[in-house]
Coordinates of C-alpha atoms in Angstrom, one line a residue:
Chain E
X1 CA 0.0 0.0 0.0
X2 CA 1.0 3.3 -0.5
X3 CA 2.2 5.5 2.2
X4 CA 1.9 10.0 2.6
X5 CA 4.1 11.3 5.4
X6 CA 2.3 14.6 6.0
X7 CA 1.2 17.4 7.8
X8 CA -3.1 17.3 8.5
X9 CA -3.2 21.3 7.7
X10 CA -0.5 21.6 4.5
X11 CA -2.1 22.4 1.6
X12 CA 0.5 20.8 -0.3
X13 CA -0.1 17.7 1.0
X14 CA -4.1 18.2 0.7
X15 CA -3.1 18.4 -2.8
X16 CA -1.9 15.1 -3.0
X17 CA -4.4 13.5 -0.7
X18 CA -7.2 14.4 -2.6
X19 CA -5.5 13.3 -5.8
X20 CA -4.9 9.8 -4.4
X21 CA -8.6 9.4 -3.2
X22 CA -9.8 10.7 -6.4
X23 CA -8.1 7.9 -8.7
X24 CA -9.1 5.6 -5.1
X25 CA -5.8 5.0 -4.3
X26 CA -5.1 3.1 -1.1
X27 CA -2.7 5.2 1.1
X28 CA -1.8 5.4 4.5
X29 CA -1.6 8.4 6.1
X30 CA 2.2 9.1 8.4
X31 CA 1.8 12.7 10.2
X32 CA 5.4 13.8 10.0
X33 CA 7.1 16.4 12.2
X34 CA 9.0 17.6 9.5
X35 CA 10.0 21.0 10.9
X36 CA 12.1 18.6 13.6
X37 CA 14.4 17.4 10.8
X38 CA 14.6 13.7 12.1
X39 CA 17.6 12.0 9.9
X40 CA 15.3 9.2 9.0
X41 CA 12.9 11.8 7.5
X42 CA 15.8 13.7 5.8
X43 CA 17.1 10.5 4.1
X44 CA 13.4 10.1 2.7
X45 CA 13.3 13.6 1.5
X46 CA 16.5 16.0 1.2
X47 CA 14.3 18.6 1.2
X48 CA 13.2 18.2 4.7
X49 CA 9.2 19.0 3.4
X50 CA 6.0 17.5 3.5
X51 CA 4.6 15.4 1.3
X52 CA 6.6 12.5 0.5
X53 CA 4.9 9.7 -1.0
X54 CA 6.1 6.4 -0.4
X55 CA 4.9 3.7 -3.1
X56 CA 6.6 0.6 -3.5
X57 CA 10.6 1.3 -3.8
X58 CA 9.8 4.5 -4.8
X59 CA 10.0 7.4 -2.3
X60 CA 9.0 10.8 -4.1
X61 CA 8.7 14.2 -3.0
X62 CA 7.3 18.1 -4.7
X63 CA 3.9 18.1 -4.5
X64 CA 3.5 19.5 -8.2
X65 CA 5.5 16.5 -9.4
X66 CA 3.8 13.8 -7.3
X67 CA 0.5 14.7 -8.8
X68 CA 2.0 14.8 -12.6
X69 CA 3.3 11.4 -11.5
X70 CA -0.1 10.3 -10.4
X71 CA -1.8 11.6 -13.4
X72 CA 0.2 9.9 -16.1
X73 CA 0.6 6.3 -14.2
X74 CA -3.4 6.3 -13.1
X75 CA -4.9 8.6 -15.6
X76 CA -8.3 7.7 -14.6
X77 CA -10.5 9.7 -13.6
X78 CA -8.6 12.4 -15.5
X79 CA -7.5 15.4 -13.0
X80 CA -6.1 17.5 -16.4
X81 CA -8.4 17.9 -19.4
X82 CA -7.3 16.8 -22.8
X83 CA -5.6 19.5 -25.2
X84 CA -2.4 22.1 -24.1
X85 CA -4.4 24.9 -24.1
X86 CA -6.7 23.7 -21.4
X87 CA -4.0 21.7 -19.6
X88 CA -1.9 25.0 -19.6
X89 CA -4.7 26.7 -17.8
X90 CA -5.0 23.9 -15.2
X91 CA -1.5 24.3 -14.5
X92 CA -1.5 28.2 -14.1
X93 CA -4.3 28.1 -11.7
X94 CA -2.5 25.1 -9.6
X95 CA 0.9 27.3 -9.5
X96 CA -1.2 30.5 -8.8
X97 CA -2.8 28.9 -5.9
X98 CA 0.4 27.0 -4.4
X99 CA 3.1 30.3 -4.7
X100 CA 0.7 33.4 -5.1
X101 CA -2.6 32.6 -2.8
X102 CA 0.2 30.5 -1.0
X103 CA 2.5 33.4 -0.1
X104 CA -0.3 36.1 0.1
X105 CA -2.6 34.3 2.3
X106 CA -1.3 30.6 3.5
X107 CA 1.6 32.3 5.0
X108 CA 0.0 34.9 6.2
X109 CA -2.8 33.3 8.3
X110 CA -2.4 29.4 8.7
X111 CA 1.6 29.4 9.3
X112 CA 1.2 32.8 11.4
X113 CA -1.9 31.1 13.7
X114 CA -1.2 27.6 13.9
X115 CA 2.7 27.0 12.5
X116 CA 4.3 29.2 14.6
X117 CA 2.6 27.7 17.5
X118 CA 3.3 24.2 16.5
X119 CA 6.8 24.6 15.4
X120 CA 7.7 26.8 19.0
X121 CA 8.9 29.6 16.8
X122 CA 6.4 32.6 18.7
X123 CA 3.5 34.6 18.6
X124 CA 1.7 35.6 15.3
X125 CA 2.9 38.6 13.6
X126 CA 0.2 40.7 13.6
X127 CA 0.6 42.7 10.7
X128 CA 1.4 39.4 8.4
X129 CA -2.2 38.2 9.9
X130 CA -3.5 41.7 8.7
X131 CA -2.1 41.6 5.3
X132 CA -3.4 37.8 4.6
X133 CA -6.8 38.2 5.7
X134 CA -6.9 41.3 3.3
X135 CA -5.4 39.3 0.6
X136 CA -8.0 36.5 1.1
X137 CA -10.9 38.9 -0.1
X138 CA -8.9 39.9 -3.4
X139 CA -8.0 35.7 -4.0
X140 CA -11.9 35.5 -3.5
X141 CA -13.2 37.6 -6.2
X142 CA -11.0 36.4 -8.6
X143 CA -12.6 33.2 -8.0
X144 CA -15.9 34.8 -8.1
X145 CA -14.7 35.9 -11.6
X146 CA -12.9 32.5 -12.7
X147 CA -17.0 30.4 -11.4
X148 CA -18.8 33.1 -13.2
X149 CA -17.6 32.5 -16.4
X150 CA -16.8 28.5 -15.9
X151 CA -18.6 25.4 -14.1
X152 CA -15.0 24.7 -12.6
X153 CA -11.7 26.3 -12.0
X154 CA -10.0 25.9 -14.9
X155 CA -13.1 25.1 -17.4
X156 CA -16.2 22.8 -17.8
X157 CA -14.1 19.7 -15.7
X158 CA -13.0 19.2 -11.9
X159 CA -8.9 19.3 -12.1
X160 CA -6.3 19.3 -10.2
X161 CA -6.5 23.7 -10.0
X162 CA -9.8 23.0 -8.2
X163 CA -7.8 20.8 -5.7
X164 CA -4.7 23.1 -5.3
X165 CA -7.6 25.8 -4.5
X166 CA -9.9 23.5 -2.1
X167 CA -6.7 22.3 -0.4
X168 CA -5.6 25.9 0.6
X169 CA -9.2 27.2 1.5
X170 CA -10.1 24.0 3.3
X171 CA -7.0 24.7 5.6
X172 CA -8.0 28.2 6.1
X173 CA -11.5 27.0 6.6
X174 CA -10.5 24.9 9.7
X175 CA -8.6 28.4 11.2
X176 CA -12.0 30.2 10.3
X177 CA -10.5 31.8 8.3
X178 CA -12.6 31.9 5.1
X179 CA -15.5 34.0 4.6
X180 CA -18.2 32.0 2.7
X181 CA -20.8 34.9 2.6
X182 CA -18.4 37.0 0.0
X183 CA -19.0 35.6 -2.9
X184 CA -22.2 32.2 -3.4
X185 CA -20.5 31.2 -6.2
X186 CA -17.2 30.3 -4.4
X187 CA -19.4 28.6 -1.5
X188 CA -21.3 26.6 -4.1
X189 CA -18.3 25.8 -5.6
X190 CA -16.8 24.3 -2.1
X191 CA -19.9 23.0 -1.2
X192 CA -20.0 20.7 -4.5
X193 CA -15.6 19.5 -3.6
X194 CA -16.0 19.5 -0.4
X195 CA -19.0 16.5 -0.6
X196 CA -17.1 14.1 -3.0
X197 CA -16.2 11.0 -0.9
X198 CA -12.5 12.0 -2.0
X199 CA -12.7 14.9 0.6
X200 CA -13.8 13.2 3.8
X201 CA -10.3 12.6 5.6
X202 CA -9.8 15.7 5.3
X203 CA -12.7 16.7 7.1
X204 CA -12.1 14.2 9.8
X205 CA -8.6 15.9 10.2
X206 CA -7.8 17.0 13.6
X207 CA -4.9 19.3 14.9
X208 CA -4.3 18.9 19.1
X209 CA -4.8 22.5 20.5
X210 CA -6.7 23.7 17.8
X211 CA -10.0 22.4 17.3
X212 CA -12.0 23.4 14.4
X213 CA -15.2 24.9 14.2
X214 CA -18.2 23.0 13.4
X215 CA -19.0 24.3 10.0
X216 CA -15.6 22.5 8.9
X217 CA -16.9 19.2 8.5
X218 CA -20.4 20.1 7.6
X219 CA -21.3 19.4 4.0
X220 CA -24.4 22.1 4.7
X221 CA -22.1 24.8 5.8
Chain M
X1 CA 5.5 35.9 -34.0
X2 CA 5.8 35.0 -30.5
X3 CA 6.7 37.8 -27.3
X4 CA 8.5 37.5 -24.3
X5 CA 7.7 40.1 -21.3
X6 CA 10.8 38.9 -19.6
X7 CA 13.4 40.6 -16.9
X8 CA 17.5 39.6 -18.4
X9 CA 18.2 38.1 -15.0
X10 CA 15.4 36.3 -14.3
X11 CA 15.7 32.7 -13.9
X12 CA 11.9 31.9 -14.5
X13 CA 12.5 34.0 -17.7
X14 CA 15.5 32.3 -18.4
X15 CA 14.2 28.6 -18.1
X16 CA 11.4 29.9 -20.6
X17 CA 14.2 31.2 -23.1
X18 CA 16.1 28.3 -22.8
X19 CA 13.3 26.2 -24.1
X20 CA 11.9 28.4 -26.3
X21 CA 15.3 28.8 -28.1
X22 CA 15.5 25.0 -27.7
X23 CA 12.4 24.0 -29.4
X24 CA 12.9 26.2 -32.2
X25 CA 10.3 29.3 -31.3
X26 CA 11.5 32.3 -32.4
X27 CA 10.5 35.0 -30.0
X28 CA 11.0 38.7 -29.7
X29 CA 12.3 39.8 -26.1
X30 CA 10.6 42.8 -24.7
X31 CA 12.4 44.1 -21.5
X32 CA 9.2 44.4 -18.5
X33 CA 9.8 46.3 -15.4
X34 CA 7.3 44.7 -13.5
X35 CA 8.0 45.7 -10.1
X36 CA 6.6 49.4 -11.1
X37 CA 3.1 47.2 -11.3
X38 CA 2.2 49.3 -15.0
X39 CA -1.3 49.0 -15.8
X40 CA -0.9 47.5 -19.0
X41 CA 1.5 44.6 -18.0
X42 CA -0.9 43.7 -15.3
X43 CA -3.6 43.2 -17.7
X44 CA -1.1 41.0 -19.3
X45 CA -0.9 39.1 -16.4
X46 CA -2.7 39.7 -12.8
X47 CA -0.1 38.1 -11.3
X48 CA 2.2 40.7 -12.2
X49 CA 5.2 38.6 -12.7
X50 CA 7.4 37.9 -15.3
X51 CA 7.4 36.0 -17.5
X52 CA 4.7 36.3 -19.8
X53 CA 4.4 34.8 -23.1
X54 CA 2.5 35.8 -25.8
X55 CA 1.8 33.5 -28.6
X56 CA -0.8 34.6 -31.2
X57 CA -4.0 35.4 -29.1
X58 CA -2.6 33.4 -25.7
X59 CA -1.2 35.4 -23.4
X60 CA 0.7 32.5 -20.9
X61 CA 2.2 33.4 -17.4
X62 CA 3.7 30.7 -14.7
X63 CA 7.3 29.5 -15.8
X64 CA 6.5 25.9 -14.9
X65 CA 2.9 25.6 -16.8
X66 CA 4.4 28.0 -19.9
X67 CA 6.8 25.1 -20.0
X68 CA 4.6 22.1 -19.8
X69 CA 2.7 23.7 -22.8
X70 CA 5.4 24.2 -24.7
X71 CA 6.3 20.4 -24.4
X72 CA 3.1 19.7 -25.7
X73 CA 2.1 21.6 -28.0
X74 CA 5.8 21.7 -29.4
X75 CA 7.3 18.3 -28.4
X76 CA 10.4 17.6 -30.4
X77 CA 13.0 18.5 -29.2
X78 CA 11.5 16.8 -25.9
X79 CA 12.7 18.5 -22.7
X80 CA 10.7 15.6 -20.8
X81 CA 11.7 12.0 -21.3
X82 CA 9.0 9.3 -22.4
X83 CA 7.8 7.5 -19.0
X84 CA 5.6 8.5 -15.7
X85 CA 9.1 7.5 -13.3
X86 CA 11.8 9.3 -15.5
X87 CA 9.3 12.5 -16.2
X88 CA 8.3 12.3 -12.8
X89 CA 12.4 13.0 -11.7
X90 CA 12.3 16.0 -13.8
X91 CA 9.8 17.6 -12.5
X92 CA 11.2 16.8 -8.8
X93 CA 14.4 18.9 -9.8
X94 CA 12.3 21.4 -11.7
X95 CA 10.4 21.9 -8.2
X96 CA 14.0 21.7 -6.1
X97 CA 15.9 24.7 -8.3
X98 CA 12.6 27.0 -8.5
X99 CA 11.4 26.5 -4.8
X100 CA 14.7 25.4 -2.7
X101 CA 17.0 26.8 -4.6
X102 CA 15.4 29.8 -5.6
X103 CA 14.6 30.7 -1.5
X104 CA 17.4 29.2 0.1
X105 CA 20.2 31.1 -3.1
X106 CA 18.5 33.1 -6.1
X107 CA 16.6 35.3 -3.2
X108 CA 19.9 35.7 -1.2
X109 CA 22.2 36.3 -3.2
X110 CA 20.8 37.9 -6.9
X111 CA 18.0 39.3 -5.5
X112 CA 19.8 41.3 -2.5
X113 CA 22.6 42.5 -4.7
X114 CA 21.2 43.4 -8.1
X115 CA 17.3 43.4 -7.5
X116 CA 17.4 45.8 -4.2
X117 CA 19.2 48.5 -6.5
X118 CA 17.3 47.6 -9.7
X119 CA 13.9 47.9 -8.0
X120 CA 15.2 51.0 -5.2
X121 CA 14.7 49.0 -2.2
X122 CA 17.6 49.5 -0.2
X123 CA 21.0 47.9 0.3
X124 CA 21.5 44.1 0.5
X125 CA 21.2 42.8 3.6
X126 CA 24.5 40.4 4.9
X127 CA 23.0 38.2 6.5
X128 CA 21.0 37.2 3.4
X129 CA 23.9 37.3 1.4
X130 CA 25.8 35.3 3.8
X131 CA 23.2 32.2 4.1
X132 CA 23.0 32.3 0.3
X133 CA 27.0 31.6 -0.1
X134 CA 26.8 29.2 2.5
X135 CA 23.6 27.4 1.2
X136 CA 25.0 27.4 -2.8
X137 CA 27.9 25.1 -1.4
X138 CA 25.6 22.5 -0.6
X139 CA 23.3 22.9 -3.8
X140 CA 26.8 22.3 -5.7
X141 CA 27.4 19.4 -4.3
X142 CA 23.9 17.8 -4.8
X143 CA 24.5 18.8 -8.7
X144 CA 27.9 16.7 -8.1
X145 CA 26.7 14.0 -6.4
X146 CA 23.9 13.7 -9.2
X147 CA 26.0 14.3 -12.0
X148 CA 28.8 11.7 -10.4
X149 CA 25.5 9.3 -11.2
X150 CA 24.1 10.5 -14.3
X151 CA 24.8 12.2 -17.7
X152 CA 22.3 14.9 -17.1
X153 CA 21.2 16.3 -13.7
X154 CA 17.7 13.8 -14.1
X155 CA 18.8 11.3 -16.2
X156 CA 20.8 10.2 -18.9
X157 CA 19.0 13.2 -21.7
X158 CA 19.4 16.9 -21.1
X159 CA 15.8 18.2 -19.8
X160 CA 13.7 21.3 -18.3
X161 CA 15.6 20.1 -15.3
X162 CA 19.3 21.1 -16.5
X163 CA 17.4 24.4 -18.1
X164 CA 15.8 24.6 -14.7
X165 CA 19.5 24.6 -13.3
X166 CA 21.3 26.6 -15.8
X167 CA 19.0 29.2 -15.7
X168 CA 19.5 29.8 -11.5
X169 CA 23.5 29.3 -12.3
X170 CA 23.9 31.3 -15.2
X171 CA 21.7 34.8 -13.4
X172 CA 24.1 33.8 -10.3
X173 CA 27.5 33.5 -12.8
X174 CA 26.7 36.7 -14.2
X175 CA 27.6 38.5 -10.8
X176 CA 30.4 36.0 -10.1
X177 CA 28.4 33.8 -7.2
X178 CA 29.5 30.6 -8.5
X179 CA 32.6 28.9 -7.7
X180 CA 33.2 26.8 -10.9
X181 CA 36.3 25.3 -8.9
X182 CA 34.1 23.2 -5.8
X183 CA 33.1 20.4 -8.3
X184 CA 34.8 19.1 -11.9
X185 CA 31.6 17.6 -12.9
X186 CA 29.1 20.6 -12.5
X187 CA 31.9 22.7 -14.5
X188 CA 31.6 20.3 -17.1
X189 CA 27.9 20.1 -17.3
X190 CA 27.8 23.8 -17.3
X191 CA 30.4 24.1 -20.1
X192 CA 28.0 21.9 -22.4
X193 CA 24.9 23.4 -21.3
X194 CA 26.8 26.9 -22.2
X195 CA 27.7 25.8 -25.4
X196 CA 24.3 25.4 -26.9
X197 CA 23.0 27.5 -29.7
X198 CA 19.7 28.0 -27.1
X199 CA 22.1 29.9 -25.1
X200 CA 23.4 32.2 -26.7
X201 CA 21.2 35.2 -26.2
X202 CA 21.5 34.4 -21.6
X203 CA 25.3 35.6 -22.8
X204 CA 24.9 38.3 -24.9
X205 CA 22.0 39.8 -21.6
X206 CA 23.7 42.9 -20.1
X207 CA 21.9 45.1 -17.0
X208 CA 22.7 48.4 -16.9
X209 CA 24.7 49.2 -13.7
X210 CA 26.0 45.9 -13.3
X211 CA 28.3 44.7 -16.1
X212 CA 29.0 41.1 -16.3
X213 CA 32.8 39.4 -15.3
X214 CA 34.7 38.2 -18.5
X215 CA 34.2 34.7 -17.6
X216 CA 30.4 35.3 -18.0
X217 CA 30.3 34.6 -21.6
X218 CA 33.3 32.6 -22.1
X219 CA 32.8 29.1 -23.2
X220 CA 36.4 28.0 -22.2
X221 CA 35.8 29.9 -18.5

């Protein structure tokens, strides 16, 4: 069986469990202290990150890699549309929401409120808290925009941008961070991924010291 | 024909040129000061990074998914080898020189001593500058100890992963943050890298204010 060493609240590693569940993929799930830098978790992954994704003899690491990987040796159910032009646009969105919405708002709110606690490295910085949660409403509406004009993300078919997008805002969502009421196309849109069996360990996902609030895991939020 | 919004020592834009160049494309290169934010390149690309590719009526940004597309909507020469596990290795060192590399070097060193003046924000700060010497030591010896293994840093063809490399080494080469003598084998895979026809117009780049070292553009450096 496969095996994820990962953190419950990375989005990164979101990613790449709702990938495997999608294409039903048996995995076990390893939480990994990875900001200790054990040596046995170094050997697995240089890089000292989460996720690494153990599958047979092969150990692999870079979540945007992992799920290419995925893609091409279990193509079904397709998480990247047929044709370049459309693939292209998958792939923008999935890099605009792991390094822009990433550094903009992950950063800002989810590694300031829960990271810094976990990791002993302080007290949040309050004016990174007060730039992400103003960055948040501007990564919103542009959304807004994106579901207006398309059933999904990235066009008329779920893909793996509508998964780099759930996985940060799911996160957020367990901080409280989100605000649902901005925008009903965005909260129809997370109502819709949020109920496909694919996302239910992440709703079960639970953090010591920081419960989450109980519209996380309601489907009816 | 197609356009390039680029910055000369950008390795994104770099890793694009190489490939372009590679493949064939011919593309005009229009200079982009994006960090003034102007209105017109941000309706090019939200964002408001470089690069940005235009090709007929597609405007592209996001080095990594400009790339992809390129590979597939211009696949020979191929920049990623046939197979999930070799493609899959590429990707993983694509990932390693634009995330790790790029945070832990690029932003240390290039960005604090050309960027700050370029952009007016301030003098470098040393202790940037300082972890980014230290940290390039130990990304030169992963490139040895990889190339001590293979022919090309994922395998045994050159691929977006040796672009993705070049690209980081060359911007750092052209302020003389790269010490060609720490390992035989990277010198070597530089010098054929160097060599190529695609690489031609990274040597003939020149920033105003900061002329490049002799050596820059020397194929016997």
């Amino acid at each position: 069986m496969a095996r994820l060493f990962h953190a419950p609240l990375s989005p990164f590693c979101r990613k790449v469990r709702l990938s495997l569940a999608e294409k039903k993929i048996e995995c076990e799930l390893v939480e990994e202290r990875y900001w200790e830098k054990d040596a046995d978790f170094l050997r697995r992954n240089p890089a000292g990150k989460v996720p690494v994704l153990r599958m047979g003899e092969r150990t692999m690491s870079e979540s945007a890699a992992i799920c290419e990987y995925l893609e091409e040796a279990y193509p079904e159910p397709a998480l990247l549309p047929k044709g370049a032009d459309k693939r292209y646009e998958v792939r923008r969105l999935v890099s605009w929401f792991d390094d822009k919405f990433h550094a903009e708002v992950t950063s800002n709110l989810l590694y300031e409120r829960v990271n810094r606690k976990l990791h002993g490295t302080g007290y949040p910085i309050s004016s990174n808290v007060k730039d992400g949660a103003k960055a948040i409403k501007y990564h919103l509406d542009y959304m807004n925009w994106l579901l207006e004009h398309r059933r999904w993300l990235a066009g008329d078919t779920m893909s793996l941008a509508d998964f780099a997008a759930a996985a940060h805002l799911s996160s957020l969502d367990y901080i409280s961070d989100v605000d649902w009421n901005r925008s009903q196309s965005v909260k129809d849109w997370y109502a819709t991924i949020k109920s496909r069996p694919a996302f239910r360990s992440i709703l079960a996902d639970h953090v010591p010291g920081f419960p989450p609030p109980p519209h996380y895991a309601d489907l009816d939020f």
